[in-house]
Short mmCIF file of C-alpha atoms in Angstrom, two decimals:
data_model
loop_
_atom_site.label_atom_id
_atom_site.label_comp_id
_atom_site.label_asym_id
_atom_site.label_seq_id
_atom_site.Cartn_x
_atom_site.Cartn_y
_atom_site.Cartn_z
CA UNK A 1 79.05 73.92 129.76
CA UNK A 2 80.54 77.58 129.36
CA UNK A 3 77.82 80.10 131.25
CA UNK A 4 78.64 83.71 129.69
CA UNK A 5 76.32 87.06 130.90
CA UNK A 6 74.85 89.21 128.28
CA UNK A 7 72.32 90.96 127.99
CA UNK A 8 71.01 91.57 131.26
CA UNK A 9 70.26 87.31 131.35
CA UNK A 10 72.43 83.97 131.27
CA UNK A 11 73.68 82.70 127.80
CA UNK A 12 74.93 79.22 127.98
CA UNK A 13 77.12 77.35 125.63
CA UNK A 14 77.15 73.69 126.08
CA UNK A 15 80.37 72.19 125.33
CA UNK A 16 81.04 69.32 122.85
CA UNK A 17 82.63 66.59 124.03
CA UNK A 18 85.41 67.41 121.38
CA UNK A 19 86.44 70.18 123.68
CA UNK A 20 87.68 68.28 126.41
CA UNK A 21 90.46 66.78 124.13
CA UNK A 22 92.54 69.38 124.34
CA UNK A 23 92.93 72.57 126.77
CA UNK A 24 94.62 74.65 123.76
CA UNK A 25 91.26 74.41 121.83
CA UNK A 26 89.12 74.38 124.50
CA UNK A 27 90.87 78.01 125.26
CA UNK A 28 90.63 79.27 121.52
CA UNK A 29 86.84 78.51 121.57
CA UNK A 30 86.64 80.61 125.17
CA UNK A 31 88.13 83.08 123.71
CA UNK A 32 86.14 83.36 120.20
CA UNK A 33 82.64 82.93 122.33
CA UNK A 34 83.81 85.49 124.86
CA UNK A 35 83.77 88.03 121.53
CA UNK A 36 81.04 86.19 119.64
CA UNK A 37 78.81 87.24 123.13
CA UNK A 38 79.72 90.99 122.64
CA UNK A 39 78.86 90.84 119.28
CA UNK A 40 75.65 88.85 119.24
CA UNK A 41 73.10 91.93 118.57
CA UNK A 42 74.71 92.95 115.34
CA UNK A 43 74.98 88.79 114.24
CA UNK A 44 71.12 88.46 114.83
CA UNK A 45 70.16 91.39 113.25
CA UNK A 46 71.63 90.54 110.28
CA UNK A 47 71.59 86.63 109.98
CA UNK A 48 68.36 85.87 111.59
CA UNK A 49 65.47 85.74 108.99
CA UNK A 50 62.58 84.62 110.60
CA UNK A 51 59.27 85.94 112.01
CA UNK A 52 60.59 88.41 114.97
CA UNK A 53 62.65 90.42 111.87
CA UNK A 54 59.20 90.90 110.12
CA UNK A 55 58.00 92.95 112.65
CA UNK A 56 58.33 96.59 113.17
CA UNK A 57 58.90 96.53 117.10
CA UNK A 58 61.67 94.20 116.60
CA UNK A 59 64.29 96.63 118.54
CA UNK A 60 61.57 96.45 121.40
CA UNK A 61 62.32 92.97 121.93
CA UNK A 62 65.69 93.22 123.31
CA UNK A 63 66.52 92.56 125.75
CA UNK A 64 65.38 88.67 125.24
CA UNK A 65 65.77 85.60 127.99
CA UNK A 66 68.33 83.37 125.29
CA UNK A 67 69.47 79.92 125.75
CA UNK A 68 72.29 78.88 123.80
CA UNK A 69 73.11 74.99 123.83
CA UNK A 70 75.84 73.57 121.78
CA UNK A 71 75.03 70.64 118.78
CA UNK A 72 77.27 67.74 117.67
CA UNK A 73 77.62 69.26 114.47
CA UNK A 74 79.48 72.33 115.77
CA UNK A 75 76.67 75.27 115.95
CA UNK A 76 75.14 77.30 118.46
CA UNK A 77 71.16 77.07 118.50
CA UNK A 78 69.17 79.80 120.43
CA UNK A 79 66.40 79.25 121.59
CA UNK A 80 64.19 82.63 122.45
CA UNK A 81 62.02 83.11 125.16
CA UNK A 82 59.41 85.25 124.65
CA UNK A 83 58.32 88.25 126.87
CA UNK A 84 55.12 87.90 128.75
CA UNK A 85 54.40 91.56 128.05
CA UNK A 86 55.15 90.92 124.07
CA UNK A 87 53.23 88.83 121.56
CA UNK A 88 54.89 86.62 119.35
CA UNK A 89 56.22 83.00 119.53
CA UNK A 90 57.77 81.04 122.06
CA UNK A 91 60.50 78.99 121.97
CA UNK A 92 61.38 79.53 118.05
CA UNK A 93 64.46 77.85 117.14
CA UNK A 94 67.45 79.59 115.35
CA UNK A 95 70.70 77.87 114.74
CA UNK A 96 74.18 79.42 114.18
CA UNK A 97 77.07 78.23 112.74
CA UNK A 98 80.08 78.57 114.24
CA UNK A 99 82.31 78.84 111.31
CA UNK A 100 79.95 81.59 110.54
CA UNK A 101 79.66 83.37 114.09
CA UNK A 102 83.64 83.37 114.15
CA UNK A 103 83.99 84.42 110.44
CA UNK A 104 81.63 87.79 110.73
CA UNK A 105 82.69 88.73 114.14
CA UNK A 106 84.56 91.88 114.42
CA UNK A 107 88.46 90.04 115.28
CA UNK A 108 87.34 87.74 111.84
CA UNK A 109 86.56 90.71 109.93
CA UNK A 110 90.12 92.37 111.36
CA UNK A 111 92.16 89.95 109.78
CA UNK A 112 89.82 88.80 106.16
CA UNK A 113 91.13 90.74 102.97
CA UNK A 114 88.56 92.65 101.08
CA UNK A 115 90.39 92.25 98.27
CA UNK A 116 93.67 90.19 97.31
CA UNK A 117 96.20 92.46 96.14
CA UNK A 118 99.85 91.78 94.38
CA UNK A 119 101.85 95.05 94.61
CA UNK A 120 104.01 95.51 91.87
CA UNK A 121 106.98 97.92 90.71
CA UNK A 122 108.24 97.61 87.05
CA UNK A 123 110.65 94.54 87.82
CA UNK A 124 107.56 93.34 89.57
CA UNK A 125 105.30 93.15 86.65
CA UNK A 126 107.35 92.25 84.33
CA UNK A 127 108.85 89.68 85.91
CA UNK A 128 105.40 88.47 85.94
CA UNK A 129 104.84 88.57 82.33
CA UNK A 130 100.79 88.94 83.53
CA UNK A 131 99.00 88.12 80.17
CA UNK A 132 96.60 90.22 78.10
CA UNK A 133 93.22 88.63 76.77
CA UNK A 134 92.07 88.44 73.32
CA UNK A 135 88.74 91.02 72.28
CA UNK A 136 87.00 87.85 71.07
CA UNK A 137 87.74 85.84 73.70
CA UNK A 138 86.66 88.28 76.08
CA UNK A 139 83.33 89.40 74.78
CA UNK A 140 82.63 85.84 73.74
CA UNK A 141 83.41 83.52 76.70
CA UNK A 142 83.51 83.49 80.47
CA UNK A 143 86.57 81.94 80.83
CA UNK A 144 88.25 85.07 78.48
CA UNK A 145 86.66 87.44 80.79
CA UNK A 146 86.94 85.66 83.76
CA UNK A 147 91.53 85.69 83.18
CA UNK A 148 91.48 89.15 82.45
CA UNK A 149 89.17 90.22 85.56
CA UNK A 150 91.67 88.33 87.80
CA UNK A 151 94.57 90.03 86.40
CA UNK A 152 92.88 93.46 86.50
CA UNK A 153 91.85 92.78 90.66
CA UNK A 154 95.22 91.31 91.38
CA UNK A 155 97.19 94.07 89.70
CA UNK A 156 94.97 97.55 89.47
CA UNK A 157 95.69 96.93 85.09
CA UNK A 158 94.76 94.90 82.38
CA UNK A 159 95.40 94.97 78.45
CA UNK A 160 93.02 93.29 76.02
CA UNK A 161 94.59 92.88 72.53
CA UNK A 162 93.37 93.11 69.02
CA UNK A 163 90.47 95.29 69.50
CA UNK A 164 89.31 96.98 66.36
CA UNK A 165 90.09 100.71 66.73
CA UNK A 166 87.10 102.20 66.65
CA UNK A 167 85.04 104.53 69.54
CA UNK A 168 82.48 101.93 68.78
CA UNK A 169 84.67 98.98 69.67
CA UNK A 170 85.77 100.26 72.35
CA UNK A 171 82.32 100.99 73.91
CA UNK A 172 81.46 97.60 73.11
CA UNK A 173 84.46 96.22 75.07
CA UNK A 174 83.62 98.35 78.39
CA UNK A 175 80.10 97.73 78.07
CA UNK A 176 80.99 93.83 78.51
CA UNK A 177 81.85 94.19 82.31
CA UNK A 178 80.58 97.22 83.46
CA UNK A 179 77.76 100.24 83.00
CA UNK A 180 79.36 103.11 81.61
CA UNK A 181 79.89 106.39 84.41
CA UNK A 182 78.68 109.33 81.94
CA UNK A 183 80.78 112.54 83.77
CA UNK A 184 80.90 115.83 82.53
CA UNK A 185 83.40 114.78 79.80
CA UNK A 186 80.57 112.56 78.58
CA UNK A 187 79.78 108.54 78.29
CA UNK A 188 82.42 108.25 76.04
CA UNK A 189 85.26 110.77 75.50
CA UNK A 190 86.96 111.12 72.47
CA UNK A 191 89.89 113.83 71.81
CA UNK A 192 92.91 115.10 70.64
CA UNK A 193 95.45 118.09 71.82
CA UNK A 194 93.63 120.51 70.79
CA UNK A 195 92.59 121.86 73.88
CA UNK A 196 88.99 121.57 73.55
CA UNK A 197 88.28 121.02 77.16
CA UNK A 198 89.91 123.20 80.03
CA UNK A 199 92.23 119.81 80.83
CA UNK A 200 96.06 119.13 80.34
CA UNK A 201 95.00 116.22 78.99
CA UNK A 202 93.72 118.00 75.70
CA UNK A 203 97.41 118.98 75.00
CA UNK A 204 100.68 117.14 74.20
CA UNK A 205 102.81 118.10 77.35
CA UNK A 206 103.74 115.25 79.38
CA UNK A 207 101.42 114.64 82.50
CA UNK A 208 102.69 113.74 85.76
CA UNK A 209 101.63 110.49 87.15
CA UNK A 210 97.80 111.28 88.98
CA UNK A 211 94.82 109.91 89.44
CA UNK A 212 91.83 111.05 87.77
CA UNK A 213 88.92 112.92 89.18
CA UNK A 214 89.90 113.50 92.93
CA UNK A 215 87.40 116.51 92.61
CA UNK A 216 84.53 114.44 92.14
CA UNK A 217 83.34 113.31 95.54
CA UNK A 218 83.87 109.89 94.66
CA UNK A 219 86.20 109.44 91.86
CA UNK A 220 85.74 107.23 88.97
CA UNK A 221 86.47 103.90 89.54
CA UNK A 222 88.09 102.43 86.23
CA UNK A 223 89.44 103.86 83.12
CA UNK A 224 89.75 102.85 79.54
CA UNK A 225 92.42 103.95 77.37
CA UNK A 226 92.49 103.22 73.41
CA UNK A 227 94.48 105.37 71.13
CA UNK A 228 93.34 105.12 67.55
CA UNK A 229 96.06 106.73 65.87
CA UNK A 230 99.24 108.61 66.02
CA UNK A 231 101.44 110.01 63.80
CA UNK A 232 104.83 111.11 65.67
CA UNK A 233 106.61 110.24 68.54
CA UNK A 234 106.60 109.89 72.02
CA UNK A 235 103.90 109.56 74.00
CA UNK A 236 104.12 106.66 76.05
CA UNK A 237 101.37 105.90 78.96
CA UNK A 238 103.06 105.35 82.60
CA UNK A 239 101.59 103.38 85.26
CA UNK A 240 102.78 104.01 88.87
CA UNK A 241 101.22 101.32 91.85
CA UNK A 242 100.24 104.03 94.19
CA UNK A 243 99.35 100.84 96.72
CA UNK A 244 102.67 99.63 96.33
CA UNK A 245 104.41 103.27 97.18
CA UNK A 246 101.52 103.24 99.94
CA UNK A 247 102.97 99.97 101.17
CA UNK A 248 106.72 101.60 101.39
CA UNK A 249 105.48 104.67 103.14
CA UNK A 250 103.42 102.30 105.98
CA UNK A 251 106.78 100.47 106.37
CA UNK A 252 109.09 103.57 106.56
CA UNK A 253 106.84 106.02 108.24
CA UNK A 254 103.44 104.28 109.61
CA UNK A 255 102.75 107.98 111.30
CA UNK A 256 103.21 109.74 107.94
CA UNK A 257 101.04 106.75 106.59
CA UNK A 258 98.59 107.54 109.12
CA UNK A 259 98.35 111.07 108.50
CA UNK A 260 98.14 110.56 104.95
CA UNK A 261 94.74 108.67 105.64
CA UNK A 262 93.36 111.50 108.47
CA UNK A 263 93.55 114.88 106.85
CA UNK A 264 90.72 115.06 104.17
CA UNK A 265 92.13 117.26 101.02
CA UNK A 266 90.27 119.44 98.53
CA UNK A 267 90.75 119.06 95.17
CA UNK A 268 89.24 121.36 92.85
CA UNK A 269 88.28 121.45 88.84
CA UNK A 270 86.69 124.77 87.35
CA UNK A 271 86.14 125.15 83.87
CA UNK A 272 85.23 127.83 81.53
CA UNK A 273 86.17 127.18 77.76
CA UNK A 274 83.65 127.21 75.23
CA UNK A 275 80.13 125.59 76.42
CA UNK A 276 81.56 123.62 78.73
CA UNK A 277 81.50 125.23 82.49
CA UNK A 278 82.03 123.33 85.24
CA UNK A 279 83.25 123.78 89.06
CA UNK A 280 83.69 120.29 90.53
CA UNK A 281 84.89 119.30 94.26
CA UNK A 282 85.69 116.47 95.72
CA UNK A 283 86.98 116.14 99.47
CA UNK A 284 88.81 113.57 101.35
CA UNK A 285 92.00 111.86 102.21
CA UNK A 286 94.91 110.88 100.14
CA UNK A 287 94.77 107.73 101.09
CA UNK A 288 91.14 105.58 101.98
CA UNK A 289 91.62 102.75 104.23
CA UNK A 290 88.95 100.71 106.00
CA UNK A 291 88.45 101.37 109.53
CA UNK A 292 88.30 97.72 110.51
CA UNK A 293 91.22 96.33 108.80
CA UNK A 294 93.68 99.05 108.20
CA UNK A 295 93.00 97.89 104.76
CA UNK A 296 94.12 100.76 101.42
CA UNK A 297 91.07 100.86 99.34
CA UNK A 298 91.63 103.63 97.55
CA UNK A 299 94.68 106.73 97.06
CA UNK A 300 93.30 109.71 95.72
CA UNK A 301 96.71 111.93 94.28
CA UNK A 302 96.49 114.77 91.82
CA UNK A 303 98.88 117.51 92.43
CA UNK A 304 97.06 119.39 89.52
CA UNK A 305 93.99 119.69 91.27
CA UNK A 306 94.86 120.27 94.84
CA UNK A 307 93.11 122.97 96.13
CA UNK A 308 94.18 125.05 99.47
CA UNK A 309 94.50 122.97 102.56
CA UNK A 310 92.22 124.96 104.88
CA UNK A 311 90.78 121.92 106.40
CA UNK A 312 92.89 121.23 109.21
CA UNK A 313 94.91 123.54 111.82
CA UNK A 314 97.93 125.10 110.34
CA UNK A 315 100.62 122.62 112.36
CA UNK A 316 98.73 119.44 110.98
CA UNK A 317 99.16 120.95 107.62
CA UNK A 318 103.30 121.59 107.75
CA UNK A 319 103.24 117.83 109.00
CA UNK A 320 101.06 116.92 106.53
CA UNK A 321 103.44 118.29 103.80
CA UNK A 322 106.11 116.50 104.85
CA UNK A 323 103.77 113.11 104.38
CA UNK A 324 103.05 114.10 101.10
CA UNK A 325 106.57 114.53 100.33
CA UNK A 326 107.57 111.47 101.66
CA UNK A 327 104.62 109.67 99.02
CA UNK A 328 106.13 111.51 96.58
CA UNK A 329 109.31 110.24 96.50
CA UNK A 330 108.28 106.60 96.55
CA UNK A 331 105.64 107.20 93.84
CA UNK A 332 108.68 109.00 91.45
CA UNK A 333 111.38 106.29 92.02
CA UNK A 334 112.06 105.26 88.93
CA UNK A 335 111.90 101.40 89.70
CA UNK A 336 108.16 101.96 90.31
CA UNK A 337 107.54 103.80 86.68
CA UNK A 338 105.97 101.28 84.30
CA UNK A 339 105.72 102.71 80.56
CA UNK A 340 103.76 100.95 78.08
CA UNK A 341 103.54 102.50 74.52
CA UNK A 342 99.34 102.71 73.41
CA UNK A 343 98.73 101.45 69.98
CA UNK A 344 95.72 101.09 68.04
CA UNK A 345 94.07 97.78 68.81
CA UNK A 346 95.34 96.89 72.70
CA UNK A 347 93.19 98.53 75.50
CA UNK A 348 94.25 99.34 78.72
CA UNK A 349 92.16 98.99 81.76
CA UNK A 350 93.23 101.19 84.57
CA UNK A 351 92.16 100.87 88.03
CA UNK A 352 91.39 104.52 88.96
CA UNK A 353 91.37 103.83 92.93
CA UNK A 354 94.81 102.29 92.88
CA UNK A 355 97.02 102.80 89.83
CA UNK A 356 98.28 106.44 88.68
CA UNK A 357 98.92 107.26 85.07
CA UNK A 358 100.54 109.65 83.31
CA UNK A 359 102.05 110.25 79.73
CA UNK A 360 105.34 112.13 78.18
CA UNK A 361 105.10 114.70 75.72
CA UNK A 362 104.71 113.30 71.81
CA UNK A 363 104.40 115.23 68.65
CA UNK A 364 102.38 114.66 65.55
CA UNK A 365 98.49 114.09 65.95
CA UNK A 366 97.53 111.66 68.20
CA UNK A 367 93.46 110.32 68.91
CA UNK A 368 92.21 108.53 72.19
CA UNK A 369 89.19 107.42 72.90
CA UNK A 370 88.11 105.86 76.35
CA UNK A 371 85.64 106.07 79.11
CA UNK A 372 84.97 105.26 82.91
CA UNK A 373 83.24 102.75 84.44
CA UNK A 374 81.59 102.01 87.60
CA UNK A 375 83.53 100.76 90.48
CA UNK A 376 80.38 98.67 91.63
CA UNK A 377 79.62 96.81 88.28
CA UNK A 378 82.94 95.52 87.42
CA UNK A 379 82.77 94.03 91.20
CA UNK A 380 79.99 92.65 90.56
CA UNK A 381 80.85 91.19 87.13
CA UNK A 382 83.85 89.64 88.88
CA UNK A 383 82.11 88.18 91.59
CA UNK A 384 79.65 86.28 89.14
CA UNK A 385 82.44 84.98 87.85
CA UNK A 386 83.59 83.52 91.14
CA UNK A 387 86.19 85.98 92.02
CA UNK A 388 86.95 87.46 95.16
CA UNK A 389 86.64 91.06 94.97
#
């Protein structure tokens, strides 16, 4: 039996008799409990669901006289020992898993994925041949929806093919995995170049590869591209894996990587054309990891809308330049530029945390139609659908 302090009273683990088979496991589990103890608080708080979370004192109750004993079956039950001084009942049972307790501590949570990821350059992908998804088949059945949600999570895009081109369509498409973000563009955006809205986009100059809306505080999530028509030339889409330039900057220069995730940027949109007038800003880091898991969740790069960097001491900022320049180059490489020519009738889904787009210049007139979606609902979707995500 394994006696560990916490708490201000004894915890004991009982030991299986599994254990004694072999010091190399016998170590592991020391180790895991050792953690598991510092963590216990946080655990019960948010696995226990039985009478002493019901009431409002429950904080009060800490800290508690626990006994832990050990169970064939490999679980931990506590058994709590009530306060004289606090009403409520004795001896209530709670049982823990150990799978569990060592899956949701903090060293499991260091090393679990949030979400699988396959980082791609152009050779990458197309090497890959990753397959698009029919329109009927994926408004009509799971397992249509299902393929192209796991292509769209694994690789940040997705192409469904044979969708009639029509706004209306295409609504109908988006609307199949996801609520619709209505922005100040509107639910569903529509245009031409004819410079209607205060946005490069609304022309036919090429576009640098970006991401779109870094000066909304959080930026959309997905986007949805359909072009309906065009008559003339040029104008092909490309796709840039900022995760996958991300990746090369982490291996190069993890301090420059590191920076890149510190210093939270500005970006700016104000607009004054017509009746629309707008002044949006958004602030935070280029690139969004998780604190736990050094994890990349999200790169947020628009060298149109960068604002001023006043946000951080004026030597941070020259060292911060030289991060950004170092991004910059991995993100232009041309092995990492995927171009895809948009035709009426195939889709593109374009995951707005991860993937940048741009376009080169075209002539003749040329309609797109596409919206964005919330981050949280297409998660969702895919989970339903038994994905990870």
């Amino acid at each position: 039996m394994y006696w560990i302090r916490g708490f201000g009273h004894n915890v004991a683990f009982a030991t299986p008799a599994g254990f004694r088979q072999g010091v190399a496991e016998r170590r592991m589990w020391c180790h895991r409990l050792s953690h598991l103890q510092i963590r216990l608080q946080d655990l019960l708080r948010g696995r226990v669901t039985c009478w002493a979370l019901q009431q409002l004192n429950f904080r009060s109750l800490f800290p508690l006289a626990i006994h832990w004993h050990h169970t064939a079956s490999k679980s931990l039950n506590c058994v709590w020992r009530q306060h004289t001084d606090h009403f409520g009942p004795d001896g209530h049972v709670t049982r823990y898993d150990l799978d569990w307790l060592v899956k949701n501590s903090y060293e499991g949570q260091k090393q679990k994925v949030i979400q699988p990821r396959i980082l791609w350059n152009a050779e990458i992908y197309q090497q890959a041949q990753v397959p698009s998804v029919d329109f009927q088949s994926f408004l009509e059945t799971n397992e249509g929806l299902k393929n192209f949600l796991q292509n769209f999570l694994l690789y940040g895009i997705a192409f469904v093919e044979n969708v009639p081109p029509t706004q209306e369509h295409t609504e109908k498409l988006a609307e199949r995995i996801s609520l619709i973000r209505e922005t100040i563009y509107g639910r569903m955006w529509y245009f031409t170049s004819d410079f209607s809205r205060g946005d490069t986009a609304y022309t036919k100059l090429a576009l640098d590869r970006h991401t779109d809306t870094t000066y909304f505080q959080e930026p959309c999530g997905i986007q949805v591209f359909h072009c309906l028509k065009h008559e003339g030339t040029g104008g092909r889409t490309l796709l840039v894996d900022g995760f996958y330039a991300a990746e090369q900057v982490l291996q190069k220069v993890p301090e420059e990587f590191e920076l890149l995730s510190q210093v939270p940027l500005k970006h700016e949109y104000i607009e004054n054309v017509g009746e629309c007038h707008n002044h949006m800003i958004g602030v935070g880091p280029v690139l969004n990891v998780y604190p736990w898991n050094k994890e990349l969740y999200l790169i947020r790069y628009n060298n149109y809308d960068r604002a001023v960097i006043n946000t951080v001491p004026y030597d941070v900022v020259h060292r911060w330049y030289t991060a950004h320049r170092t991004l910059t180059i991995e993100l232009r490489r041309p092995e990492n530029e995927l171009w895809v020519k948009l035709k009426p009738g195939r889709v593109l889904f374009v995951d707005n945390w991860r993937v940048l787009h741009g376009r080169e210049s075209f002539t003749g007139y040329r309609q797109l139609c596409g919206c964005y979606l919330t981050r949280d609902d297409v998660l969702n979707t895919a989970r339903l659908l038994g994905l990870q995500a």
